[in-house]
PDB file of C-alpha atoms in Angstrom:
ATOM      1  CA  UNK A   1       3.873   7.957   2.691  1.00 97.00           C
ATOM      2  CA  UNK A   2       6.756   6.168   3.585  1.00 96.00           C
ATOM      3  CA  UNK A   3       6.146   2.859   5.299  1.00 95.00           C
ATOM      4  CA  UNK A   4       8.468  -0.255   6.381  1.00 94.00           C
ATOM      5  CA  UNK A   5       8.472  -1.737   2.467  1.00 93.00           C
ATOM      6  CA  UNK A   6      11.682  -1.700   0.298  1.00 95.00           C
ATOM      7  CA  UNK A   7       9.847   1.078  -1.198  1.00 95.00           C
ATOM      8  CA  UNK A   8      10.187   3.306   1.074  1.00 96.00           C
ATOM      9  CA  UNK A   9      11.734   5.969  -0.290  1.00 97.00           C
ATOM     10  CA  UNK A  10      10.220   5.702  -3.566  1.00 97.00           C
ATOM     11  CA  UNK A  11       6.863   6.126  -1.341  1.00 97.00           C
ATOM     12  CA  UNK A  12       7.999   9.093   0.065  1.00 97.00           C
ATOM     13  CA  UNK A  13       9.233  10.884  -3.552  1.00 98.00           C
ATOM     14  CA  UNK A  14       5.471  10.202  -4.556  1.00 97.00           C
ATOM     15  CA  UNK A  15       3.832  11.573  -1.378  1.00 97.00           C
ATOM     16  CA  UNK A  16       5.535  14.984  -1.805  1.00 97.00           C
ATOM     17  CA  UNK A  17       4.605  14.614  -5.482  1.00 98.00           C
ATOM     18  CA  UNK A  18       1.313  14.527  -4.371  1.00 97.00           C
ATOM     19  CA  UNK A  19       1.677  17.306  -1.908  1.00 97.00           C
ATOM     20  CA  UNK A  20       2.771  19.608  -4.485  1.00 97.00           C
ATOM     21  CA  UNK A  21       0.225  18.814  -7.432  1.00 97.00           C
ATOM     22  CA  UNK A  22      -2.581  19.412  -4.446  1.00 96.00           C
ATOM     23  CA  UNK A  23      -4.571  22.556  -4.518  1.00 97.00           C
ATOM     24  CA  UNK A  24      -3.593  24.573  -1.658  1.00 95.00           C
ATOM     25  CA  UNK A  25      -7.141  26.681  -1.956  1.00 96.00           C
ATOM     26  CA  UNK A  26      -8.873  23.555  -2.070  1.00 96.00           C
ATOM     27  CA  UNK A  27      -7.237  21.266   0.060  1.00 96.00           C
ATOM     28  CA  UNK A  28      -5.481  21.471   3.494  1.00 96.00           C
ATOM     29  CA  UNK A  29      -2.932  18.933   3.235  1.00 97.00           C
ATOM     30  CA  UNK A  30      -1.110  16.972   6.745  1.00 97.00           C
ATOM     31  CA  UNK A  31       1.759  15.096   5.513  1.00 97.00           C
ATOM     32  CA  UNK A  32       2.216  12.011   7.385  1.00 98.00           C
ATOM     33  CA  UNK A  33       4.715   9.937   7.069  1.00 97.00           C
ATOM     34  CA  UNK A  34       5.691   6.630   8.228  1.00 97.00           C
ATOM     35  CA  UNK A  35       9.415   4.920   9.474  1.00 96.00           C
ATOM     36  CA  UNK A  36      10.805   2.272   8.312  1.00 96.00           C
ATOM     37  CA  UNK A  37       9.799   1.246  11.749  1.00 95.00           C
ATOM     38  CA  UNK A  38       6.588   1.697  11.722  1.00 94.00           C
ATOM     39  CA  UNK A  39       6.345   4.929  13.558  1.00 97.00           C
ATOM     40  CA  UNK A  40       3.648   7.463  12.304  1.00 98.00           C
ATOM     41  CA  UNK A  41       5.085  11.268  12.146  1.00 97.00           C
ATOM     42  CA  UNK A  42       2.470  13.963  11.781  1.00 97.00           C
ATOM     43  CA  UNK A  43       3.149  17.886  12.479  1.00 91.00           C
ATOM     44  CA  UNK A  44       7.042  17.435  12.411  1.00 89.00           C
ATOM     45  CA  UNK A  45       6.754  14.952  15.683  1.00 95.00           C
ATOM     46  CA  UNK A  46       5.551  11.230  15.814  1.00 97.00           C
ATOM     47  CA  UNK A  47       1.956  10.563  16.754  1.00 97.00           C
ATOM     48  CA  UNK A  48      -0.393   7.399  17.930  1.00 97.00           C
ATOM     49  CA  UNK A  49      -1.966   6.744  14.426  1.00 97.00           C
ATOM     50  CA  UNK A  50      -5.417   7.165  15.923  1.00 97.00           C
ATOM     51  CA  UNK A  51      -4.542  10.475  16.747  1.00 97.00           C
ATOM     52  CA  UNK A  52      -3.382  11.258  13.212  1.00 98.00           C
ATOM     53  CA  UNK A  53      -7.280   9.920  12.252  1.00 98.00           C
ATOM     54  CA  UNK A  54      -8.863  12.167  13.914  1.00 97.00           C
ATOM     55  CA  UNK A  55      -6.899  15.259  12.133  1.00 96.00           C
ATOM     56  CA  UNK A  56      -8.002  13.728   8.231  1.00 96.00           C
ATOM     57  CA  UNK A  57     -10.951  13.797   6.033  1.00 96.00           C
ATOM     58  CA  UNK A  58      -9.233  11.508   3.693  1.00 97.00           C
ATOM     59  CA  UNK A  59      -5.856   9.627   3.497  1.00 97.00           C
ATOM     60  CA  UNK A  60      -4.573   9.671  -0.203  1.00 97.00           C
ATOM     61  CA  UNK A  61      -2.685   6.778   0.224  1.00 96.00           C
ATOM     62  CA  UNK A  62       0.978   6.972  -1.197  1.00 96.00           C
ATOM     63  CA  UNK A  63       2.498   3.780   0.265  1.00 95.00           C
ATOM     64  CA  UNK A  64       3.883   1.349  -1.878  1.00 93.00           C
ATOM     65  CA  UNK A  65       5.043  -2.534  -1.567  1.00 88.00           C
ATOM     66  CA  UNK A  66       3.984  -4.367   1.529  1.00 87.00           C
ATOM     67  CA  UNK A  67       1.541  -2.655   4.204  1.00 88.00           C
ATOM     68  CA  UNK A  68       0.609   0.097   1.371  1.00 89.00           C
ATOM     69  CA  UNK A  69      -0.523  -2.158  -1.479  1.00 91.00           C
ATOM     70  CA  UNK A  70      -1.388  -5.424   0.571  1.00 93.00           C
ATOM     71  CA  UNK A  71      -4.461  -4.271   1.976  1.00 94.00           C
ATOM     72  CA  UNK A  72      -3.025  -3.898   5.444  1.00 95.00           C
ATOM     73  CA  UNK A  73      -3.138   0.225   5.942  1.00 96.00           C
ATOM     74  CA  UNK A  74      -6.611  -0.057   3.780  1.00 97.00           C
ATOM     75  CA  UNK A  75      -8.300  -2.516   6.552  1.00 96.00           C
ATOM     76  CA  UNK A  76      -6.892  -0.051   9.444  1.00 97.00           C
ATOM     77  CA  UNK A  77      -8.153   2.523   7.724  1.00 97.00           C
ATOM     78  CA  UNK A  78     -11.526   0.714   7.136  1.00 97.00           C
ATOM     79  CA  UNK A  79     -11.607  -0.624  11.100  1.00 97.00           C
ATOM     80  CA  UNK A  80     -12.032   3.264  11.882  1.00 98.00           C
ATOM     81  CA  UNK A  81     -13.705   4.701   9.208  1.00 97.00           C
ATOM     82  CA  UNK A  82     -11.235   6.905   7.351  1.00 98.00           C
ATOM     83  CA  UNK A  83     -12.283   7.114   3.997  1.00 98.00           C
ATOM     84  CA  UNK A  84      -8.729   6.808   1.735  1.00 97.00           C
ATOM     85  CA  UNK A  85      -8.158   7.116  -1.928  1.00 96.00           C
ATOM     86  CA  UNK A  86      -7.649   3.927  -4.070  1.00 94.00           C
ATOM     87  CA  UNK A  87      -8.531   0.183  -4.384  1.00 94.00           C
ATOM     88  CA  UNK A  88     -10.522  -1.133  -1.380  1.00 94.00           C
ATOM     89  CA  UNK A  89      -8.207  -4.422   1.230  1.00 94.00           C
ATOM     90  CA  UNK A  90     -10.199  -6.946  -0.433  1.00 93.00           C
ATOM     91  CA  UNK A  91      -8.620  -5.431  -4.013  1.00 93.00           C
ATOM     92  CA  UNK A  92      -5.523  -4.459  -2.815  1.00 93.00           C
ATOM     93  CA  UNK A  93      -4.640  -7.402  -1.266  1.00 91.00           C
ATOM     94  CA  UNK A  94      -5.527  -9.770  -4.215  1.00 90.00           C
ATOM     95  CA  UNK A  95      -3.569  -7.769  -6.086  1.00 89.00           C
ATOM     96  CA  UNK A  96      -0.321  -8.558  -4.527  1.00 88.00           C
ATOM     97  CA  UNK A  97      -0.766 -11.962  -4.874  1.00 89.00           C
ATOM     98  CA  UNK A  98      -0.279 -12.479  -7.873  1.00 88.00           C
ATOM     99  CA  UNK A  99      -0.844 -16.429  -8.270  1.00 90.00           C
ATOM    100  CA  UNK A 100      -4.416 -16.089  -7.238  1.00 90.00           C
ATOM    101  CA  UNK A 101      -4.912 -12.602  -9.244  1.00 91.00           C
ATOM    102  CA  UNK A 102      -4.213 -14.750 -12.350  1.00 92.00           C
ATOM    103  CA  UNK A 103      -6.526 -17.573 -11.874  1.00 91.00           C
ATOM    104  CA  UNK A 104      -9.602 -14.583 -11.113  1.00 93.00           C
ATOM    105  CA  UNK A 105      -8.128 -13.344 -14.357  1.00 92.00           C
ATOM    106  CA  UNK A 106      -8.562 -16.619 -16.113  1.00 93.00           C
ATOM    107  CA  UNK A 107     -12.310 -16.939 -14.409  1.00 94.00           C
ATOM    108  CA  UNK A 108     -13.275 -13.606 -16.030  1.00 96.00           C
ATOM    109  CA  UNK A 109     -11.666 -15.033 -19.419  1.00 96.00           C
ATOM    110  CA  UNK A 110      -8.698 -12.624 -19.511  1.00 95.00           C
ATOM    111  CA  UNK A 111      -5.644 -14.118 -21.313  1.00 94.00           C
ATOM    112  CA  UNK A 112      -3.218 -14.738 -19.147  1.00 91.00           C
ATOM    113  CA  UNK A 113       0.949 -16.286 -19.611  1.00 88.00           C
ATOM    114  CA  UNK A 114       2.009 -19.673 -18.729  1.00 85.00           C
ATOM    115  CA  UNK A 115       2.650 -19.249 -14.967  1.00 83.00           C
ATOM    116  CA  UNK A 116       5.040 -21.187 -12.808  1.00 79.00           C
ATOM    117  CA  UNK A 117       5.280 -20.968  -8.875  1.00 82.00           C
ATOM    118  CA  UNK A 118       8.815 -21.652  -7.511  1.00 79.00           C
ATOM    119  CA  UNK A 119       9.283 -21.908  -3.853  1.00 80.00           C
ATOM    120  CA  UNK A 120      11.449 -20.688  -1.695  1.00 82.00           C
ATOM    121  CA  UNK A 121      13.829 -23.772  -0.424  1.00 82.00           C
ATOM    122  CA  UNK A 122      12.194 -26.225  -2.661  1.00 80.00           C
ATOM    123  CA  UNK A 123      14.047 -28.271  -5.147  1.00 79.00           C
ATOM    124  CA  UNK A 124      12.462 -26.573  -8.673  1.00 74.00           C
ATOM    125  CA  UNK A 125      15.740 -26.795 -10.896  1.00 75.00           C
ATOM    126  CA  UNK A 126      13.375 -30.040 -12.503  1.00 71.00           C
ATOM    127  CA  UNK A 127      10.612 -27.366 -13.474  1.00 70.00           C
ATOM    128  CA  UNK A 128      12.426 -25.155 -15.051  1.00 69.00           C
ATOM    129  CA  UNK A 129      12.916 -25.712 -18.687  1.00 67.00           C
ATOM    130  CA  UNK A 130      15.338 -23.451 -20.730  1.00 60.00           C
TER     131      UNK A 130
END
């Protein structure tokens, strides 16, 4: 939980939510969090993330935003076999781009809204039509 996204905080308010909603007969649960800066804290001090590994069975994955969702922490996780909770880094990271989520949408016949990809430092005032 946790993590250098915007969402940080609303990461961490899910993680304990998750914490508390665990079984404690069934499940012996290691909070780790990380910083804003990246730093991995595990047992109340901060840890190498490979270290962390080695103490799971699972990760139930409460990151959110960027690094969490992208497929990022899911392709670390993947590189050394830690079996997490959720959508795969091929799933997760299609999902956050959402311009190329909607045209697999549109390949699998979904419905999908008129779409229209401003960039950043481009010119679109002449695409935009009120």
């Amino acid at each position: 939980m946790g993590g250098p996204s915007v969402e940080h905080e609303v990461s961490l308010a899910t993680g304990a939510q998750i914490i508390v909603n665990l079984d404690p007969r069934k499940y012996a649960v290691l909070p780790v969090k990380i910083s804003k800066s990246g730093r991995w804290l595990a047992n109340g001090k901060f840890q190498n993330y490979l270290k962390i590994f080695k103490m799971i069975d699972l990760a139930f994955l409460a990151l959110h935003g960027e690094v969490g969702e992208d497929g990022r922490i899911q392709g670390l996780l993947d590189f050394h076999g830690v079996p997490y909770t959720g959508s795969g880094r091929g799933a997760s990271a299609l999902a956050m781009d959402k311009l190329h989520s909607r045209e697999i949408f549109k390949l699998a016949g979904i419905s999908t809204p008129k779409t229209l990809n401003l960039k950043k430092g481009e010119n679109n005032s002449a695409l935009v039509k009120f």
